[in-house]
mmCIF file of C-alpha atoms in Angstrom:
data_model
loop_
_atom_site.group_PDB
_atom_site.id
_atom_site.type_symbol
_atom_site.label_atom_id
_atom_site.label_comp_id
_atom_site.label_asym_id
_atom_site.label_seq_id
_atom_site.Cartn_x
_atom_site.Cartn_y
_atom_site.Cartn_z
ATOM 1 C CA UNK Z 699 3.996 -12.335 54.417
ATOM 2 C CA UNK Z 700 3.168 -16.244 54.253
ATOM 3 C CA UNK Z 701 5.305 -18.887 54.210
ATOM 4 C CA UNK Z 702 4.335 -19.957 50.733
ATOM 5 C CA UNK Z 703 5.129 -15.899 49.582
ATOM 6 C CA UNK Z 704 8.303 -16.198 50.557
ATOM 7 C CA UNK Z 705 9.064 -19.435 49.093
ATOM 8 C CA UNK Z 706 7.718 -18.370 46.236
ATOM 9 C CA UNK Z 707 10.285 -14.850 46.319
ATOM 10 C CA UNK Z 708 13.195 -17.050 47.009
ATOM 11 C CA UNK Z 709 11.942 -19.971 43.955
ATOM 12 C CA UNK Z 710 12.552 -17.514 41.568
ATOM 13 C CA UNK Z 711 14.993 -14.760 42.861
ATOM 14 C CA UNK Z 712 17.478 -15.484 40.508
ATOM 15 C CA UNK Z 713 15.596 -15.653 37.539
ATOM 16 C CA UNK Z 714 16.034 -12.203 35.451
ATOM 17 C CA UNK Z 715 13.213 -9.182 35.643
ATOM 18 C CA UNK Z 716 10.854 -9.541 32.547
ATOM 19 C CA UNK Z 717 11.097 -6.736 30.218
ATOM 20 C CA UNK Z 718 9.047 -6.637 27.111
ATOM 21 C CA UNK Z 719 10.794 -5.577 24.304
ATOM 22 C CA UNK Z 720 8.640 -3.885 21.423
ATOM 23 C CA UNK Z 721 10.570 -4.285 18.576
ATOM 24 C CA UNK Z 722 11.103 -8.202 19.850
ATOM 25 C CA UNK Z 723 7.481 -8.085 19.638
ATOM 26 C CA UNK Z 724 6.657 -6.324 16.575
ATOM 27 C CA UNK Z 725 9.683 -8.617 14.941
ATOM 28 C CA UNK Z 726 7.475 -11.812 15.766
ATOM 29 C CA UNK Z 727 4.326 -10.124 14.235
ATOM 30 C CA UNK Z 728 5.680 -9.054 11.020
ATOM 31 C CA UNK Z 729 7.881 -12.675 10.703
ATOM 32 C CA UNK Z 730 4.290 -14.750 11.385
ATOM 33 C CA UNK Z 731 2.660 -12.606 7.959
ATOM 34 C CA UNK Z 732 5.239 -12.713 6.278
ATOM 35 C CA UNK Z 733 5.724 -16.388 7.043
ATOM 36 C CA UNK Z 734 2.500 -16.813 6.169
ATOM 37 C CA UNK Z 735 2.979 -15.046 2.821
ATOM 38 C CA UNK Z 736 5.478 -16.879 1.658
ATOM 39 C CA UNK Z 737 4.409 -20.459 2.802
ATOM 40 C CA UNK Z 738 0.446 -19.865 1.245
ATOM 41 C CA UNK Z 739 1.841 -18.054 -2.197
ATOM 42 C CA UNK Z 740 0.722 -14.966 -1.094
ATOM 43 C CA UNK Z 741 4.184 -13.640 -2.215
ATOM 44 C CA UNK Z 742 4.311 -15.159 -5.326
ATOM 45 C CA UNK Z 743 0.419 -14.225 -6.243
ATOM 46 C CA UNK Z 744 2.312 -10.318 -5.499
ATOM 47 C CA UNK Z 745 4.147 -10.804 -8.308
ATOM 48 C CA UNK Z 746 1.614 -12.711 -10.851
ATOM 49 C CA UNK Z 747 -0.719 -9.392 -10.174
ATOM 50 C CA UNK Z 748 1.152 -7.102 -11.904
ATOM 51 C CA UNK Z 749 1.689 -8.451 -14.660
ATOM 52 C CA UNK Z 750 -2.049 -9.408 -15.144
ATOM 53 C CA UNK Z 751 -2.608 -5.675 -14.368
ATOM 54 C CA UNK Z 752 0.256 -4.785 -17.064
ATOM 55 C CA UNK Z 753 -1.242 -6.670 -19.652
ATOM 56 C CA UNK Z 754 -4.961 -5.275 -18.663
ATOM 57 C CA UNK Z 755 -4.032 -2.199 -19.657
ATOM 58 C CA UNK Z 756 -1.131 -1.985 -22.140
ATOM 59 C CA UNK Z 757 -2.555 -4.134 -24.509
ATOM 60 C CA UNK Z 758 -5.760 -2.668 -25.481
ATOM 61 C CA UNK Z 759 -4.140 0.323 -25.800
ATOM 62 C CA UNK Z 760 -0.905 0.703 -26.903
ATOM 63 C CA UNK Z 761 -1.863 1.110 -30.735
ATOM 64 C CA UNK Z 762 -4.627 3.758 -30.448
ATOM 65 C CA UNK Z 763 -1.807 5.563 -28.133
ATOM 66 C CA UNK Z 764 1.011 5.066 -30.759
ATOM 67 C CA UNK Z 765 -1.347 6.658 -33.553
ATOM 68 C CA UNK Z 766 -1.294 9.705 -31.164
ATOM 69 C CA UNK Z 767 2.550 9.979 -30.628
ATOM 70 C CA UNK Z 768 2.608 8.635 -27.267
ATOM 71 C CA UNK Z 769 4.777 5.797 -25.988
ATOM 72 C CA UNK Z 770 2.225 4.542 -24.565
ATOM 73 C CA UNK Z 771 4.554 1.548 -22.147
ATOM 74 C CA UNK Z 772 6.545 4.935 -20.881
ATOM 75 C CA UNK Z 773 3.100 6.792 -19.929
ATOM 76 C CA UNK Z 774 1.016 3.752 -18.690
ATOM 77 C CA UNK Z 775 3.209 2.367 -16.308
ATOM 78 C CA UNK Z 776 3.185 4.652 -13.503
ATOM 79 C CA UNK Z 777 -1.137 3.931 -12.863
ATOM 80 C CA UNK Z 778 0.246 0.072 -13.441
ATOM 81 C CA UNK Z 779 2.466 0.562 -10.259
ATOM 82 C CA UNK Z 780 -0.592 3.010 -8.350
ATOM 83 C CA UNK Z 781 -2.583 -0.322 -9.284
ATOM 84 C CA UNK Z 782 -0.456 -2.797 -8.148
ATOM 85 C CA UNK Z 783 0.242 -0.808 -4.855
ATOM 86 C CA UNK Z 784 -3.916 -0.442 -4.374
ATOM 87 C CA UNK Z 785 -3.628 -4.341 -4.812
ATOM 88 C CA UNK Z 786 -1.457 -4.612 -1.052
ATOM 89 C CA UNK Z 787 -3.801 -1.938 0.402
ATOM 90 C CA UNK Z 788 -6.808 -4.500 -0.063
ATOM 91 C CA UNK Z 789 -4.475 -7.438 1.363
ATOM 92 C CA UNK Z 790 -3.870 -5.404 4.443
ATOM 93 C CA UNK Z 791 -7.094 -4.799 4.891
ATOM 94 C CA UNK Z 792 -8.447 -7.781 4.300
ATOM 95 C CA UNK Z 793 -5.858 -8.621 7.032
ATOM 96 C CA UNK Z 794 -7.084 -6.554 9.933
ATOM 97 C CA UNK Z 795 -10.334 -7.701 8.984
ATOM 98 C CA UNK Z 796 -9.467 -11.078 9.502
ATOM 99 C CA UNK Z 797 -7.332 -10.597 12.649
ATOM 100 C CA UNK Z 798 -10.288 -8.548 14.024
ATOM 101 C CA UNK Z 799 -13.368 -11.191 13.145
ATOM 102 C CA UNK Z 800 -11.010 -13.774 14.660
ATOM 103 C CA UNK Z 801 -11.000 -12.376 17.695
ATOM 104 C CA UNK Z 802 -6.502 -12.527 17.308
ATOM 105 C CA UNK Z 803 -6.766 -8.339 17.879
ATOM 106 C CA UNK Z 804 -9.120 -8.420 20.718
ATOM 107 C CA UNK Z 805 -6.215 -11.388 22.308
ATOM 108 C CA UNK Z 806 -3.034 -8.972 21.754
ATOM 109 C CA UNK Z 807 -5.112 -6.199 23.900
ATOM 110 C CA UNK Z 808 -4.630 -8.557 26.677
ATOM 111 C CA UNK Z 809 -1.481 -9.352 26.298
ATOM 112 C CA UNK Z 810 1.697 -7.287 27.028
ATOM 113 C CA UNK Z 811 2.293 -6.241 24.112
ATOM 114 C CA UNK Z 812 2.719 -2.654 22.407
ATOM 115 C CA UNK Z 813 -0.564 -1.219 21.466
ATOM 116 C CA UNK Z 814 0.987 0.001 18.236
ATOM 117 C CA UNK Z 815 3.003 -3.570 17.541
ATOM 118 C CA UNK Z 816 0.355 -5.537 15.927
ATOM 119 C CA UNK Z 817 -0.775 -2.241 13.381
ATOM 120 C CA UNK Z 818 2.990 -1.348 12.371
ATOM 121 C CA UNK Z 819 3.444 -5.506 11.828
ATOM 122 C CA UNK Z 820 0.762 -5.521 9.371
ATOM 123 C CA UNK Z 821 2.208 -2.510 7.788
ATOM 124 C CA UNK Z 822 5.678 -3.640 7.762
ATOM 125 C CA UNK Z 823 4.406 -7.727 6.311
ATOM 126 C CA UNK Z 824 2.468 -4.899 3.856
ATOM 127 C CA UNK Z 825 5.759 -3.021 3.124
ATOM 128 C CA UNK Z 826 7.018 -6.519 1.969
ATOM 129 C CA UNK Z 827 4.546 -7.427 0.012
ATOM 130 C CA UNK Z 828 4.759 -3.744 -1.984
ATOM 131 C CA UNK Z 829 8.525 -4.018 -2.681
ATOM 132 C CA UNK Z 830 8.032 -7.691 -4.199
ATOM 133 C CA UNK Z 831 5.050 -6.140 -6.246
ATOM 134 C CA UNK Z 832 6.932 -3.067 -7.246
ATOM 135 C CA UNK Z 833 10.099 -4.905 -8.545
ATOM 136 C CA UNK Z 834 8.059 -7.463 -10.217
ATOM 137 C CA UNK Z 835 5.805 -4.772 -11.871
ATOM 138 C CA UNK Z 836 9.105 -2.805 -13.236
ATOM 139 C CA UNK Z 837 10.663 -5.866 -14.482
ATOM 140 C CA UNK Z 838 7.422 -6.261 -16.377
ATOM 141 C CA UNK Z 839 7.595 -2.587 -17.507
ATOM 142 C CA UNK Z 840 11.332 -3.084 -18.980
ATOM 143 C CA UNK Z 841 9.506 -6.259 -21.061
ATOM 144 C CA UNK Z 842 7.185 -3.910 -22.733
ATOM 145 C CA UNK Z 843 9.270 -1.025 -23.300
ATOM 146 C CA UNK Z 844 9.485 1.369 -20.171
ATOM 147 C CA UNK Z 845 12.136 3.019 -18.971
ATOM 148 C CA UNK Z 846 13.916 4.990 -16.265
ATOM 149 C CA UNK Z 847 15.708 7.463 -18.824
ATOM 150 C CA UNK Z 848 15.978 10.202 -15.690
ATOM 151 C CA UNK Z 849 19.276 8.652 -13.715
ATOM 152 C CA UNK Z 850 19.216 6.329 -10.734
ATOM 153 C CA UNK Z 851 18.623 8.942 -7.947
ATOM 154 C CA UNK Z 852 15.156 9.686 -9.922
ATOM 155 C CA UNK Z 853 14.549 5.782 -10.110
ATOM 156 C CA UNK Z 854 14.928 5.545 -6.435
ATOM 157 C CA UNK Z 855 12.562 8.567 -5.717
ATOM 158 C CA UNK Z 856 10.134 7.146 -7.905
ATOM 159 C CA UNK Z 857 10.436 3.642 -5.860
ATOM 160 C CA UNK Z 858 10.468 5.630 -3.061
ATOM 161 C CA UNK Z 859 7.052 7.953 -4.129
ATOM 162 C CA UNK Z 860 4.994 4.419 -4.792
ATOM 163 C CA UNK Z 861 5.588 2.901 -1.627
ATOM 164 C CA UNK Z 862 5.211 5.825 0.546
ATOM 165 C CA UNK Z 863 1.972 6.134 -1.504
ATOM 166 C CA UNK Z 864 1.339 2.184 -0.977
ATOM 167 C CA UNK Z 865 2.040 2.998 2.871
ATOM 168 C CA UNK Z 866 -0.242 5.869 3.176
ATOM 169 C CA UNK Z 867 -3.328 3.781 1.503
ATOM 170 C CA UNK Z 868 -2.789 0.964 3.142
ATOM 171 C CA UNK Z 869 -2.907 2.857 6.339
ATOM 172 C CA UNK Z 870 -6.680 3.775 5.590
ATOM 173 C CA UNK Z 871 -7.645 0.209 4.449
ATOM 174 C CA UNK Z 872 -5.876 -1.151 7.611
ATOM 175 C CA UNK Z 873 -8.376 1.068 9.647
ATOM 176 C CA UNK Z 874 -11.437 0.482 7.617
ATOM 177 C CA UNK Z 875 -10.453 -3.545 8.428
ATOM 178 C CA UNK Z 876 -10.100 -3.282 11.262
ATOM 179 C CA UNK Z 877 -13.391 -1.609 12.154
ATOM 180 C CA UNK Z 878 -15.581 -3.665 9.781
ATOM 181 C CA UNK Z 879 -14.342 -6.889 10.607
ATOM 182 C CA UNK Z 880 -15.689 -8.468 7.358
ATOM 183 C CA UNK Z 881 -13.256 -9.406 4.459
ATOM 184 C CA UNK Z 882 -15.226 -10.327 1.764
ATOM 185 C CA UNK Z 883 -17.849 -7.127 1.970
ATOM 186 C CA UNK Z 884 -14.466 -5.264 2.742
ATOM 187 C CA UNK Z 885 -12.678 -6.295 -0.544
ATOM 188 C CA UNK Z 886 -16.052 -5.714 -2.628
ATOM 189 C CA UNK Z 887 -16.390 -2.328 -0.852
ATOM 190 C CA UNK Z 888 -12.897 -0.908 -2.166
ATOM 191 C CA UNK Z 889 -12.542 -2.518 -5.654
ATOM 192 C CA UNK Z 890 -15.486 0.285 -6.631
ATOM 193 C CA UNK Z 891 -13.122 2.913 -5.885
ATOM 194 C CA UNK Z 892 -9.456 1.559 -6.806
ATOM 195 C CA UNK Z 893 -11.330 1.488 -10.347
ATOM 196 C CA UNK Z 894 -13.755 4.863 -10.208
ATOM 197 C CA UNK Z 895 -10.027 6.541 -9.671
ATOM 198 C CA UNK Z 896 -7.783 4.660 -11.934
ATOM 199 C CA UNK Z 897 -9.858 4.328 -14.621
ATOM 200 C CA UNK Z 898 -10.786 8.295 -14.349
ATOM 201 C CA UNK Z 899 -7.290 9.219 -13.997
ATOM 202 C CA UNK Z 900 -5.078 11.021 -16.290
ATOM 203 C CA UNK Z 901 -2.587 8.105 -15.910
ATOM 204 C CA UNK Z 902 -4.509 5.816 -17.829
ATOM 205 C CA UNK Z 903 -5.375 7.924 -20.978
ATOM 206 C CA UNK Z 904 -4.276 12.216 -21.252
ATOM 207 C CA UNK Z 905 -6.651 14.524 -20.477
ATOM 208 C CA UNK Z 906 -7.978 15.524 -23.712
ATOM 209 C CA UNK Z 907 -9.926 11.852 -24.256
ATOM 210 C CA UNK Z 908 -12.077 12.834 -21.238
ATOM 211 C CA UNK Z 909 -15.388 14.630 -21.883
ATOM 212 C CA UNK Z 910 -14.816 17.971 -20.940
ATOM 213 C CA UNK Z 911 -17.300 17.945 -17.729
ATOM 214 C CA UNK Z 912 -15.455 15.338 -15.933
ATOM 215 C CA UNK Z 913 -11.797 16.883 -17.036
ATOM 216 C CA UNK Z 914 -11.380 18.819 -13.767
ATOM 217 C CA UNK Z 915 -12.055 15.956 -11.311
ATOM 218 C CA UNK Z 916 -9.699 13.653 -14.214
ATOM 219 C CA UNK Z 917 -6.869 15.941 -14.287
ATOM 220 C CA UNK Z 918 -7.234 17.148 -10.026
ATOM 221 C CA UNK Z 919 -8.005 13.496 -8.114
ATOM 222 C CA UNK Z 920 -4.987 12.201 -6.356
ATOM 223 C CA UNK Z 921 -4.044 9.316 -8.300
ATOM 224 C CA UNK Z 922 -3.582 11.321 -11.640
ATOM 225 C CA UNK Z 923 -1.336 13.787 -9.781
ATOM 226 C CA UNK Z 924 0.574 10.801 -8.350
ATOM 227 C CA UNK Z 925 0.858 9.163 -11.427
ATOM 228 C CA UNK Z 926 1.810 12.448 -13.292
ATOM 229 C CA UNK Z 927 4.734 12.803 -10.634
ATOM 230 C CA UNK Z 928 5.999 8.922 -11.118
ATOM 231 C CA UNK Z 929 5.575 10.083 -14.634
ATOM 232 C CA UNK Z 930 8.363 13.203 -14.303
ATOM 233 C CA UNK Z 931 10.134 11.106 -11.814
ATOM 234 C CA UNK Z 932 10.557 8.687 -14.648
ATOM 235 C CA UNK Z 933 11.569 11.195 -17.437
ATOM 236 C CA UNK Z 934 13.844 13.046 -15.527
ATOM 237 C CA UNK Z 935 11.777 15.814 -15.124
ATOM 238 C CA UNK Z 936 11.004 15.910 -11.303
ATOM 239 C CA UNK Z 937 10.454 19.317 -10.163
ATOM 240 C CA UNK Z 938 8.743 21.179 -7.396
ATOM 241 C CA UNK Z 939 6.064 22.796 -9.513
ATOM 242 C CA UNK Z 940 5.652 19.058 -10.885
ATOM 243 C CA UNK Z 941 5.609 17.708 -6.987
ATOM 244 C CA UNK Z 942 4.053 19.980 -4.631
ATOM 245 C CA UNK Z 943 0.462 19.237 -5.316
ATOM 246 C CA UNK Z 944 1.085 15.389 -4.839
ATOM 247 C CA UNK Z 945 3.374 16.455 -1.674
ATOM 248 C CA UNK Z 946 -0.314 18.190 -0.500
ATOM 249 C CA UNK Z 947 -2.625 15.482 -1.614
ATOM 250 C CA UNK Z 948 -0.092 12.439 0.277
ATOM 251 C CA UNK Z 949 -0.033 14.450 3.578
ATOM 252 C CA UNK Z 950 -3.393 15.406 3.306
ATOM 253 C CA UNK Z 951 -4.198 11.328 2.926
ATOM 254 C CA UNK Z 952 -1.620 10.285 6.075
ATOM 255 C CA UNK Z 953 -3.131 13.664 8.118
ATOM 256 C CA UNK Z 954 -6.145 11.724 7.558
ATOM 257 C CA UNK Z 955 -5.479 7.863 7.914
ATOM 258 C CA UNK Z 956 -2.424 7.627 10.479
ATOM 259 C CA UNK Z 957 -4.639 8.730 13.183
ATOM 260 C CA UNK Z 958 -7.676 6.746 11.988
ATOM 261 C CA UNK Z 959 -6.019 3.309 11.362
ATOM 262 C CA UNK Z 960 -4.454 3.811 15.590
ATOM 263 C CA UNK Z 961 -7.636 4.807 17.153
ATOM 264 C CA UNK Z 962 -9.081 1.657 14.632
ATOM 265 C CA UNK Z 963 -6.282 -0.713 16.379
ATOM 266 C CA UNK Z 964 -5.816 0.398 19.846
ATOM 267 C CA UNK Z 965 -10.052 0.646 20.583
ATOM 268 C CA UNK Z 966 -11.419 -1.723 23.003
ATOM 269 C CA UNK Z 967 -14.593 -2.985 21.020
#
């Protein structure tokens, strides 16, 4: 061993052994988004969407709806919250797209750092960004007549149901990000189907205003069974019959996306 090894050993004997901490890590990540959130009005554009998205479609609406019986605030504003939760799935993807083209991804590789840190802190900053959506978009909901008339626990399970749904999508535009690297074409790419699927749901008008070829995929597609459970979860009616299919279609979507959107941020491109 040389003379300058040794001095070097001795220099810095006393200093501690380094030990990278993931959750120190991931903690940084998700403070830097939602730092940046909050100091560009990211947050505060989270909660001017819903309402934009509440007046989109309860206006135009809500008499044509009332002429058929149906309180039409009550039965619109689960899609309203599937909306507003679509709304963080484009930020986080727009996200990863950004951190990719950047070259910021590529960077953490190299670093010690948790190969799953930088994916669960977008996630996470996205998890933010849902809850200040969500409260904002039932706040707006109580304004125009909705309500939870099923109890509290059934308020929090439908909280609960919208995020993990928000999670779950978000999970899938994280990965497509993160592979395309390009957020502009990105957000034009899934605006065609966050409005194929809400506007051809059952959550937006019933079933029977649907010409009757395009009923099955209307009543069957995902977001009209989630918004028919937010629905019961609303009411008070929250059952399994009511559930299961959503249950099936949400772990079908995370069997799907959870392994795409890791493989998507741990590659070496």
């Amino acid at each position: 061993m040389s003379v300058s090894s040794v001095e070097a050993n001795t220099l810095f004997a006393e200093l501690p052994a380094v030990r990278p901490s993931s959750f120190a890590q991931w903690r940084a990540l998700t403070g830097r988004i939602v730092r940046t959130m909050a100091t560009k009005g990211e947050l505060v554009v989270a909660c001017l969407t819903p309402l934009v998205v509440t007046v989109a479609f309860f206006l135009p609406l809500r008499y044509v709806m009332k002429v058929q019986g149906i309180d039409y605030a009550q039965y619109v504003m689960p899609i309203v919250v599937l909306q507003t939760m679509a709304m963080t799935m484009m930020s986080n993807a727009q996200l990863a797209a950004f951190e990719a083209l950047t070259g910021l991804s590529t960077r953490l590789q190299t670093m010690p750092i948790g190969s799953l840190v930088p994916l669960m802190s977008r996630i996470c900053a996205g998890m933010v960004r849902s809850v200040v959506s969500l409260i904002a978009t039932v706040g707006y909901g109580y304004v125009i007549g909705f309500r939870f008339t099923g109890g509290w626990l059934q308020a929090l399970a439908f909280c609960g149901f919208a995020l993990t749904v928000g999670v779950v999508l978000t999970l899938g535009a994280d990965a497509l990000g993160s592979l395309t690297k390009n957020p502009e074409a990105l957000s034009q790419a899934l605006t065609l189907p966050i409005l194929i699927f809400g506007m051809m749901s059952t959550g937006f008008v019933p079933e029977a205003s649907f010409p009757s070829w395009v009923r099955p995929f209307a009543r069957n597609q995902p977001i009209s069974q989630f918004a028919q459970t937010l629905s019961d979860m609303a009411a008070g009616h929250l059952s399994w019959a009511g559930t299961w299919v959503s249950l099936v279609w949400l772990g079908a979507l995370a069997v799907l996306f959870l392994p795409l959107a890791v493989w998507a941020s741990v590659r070496r491109s």
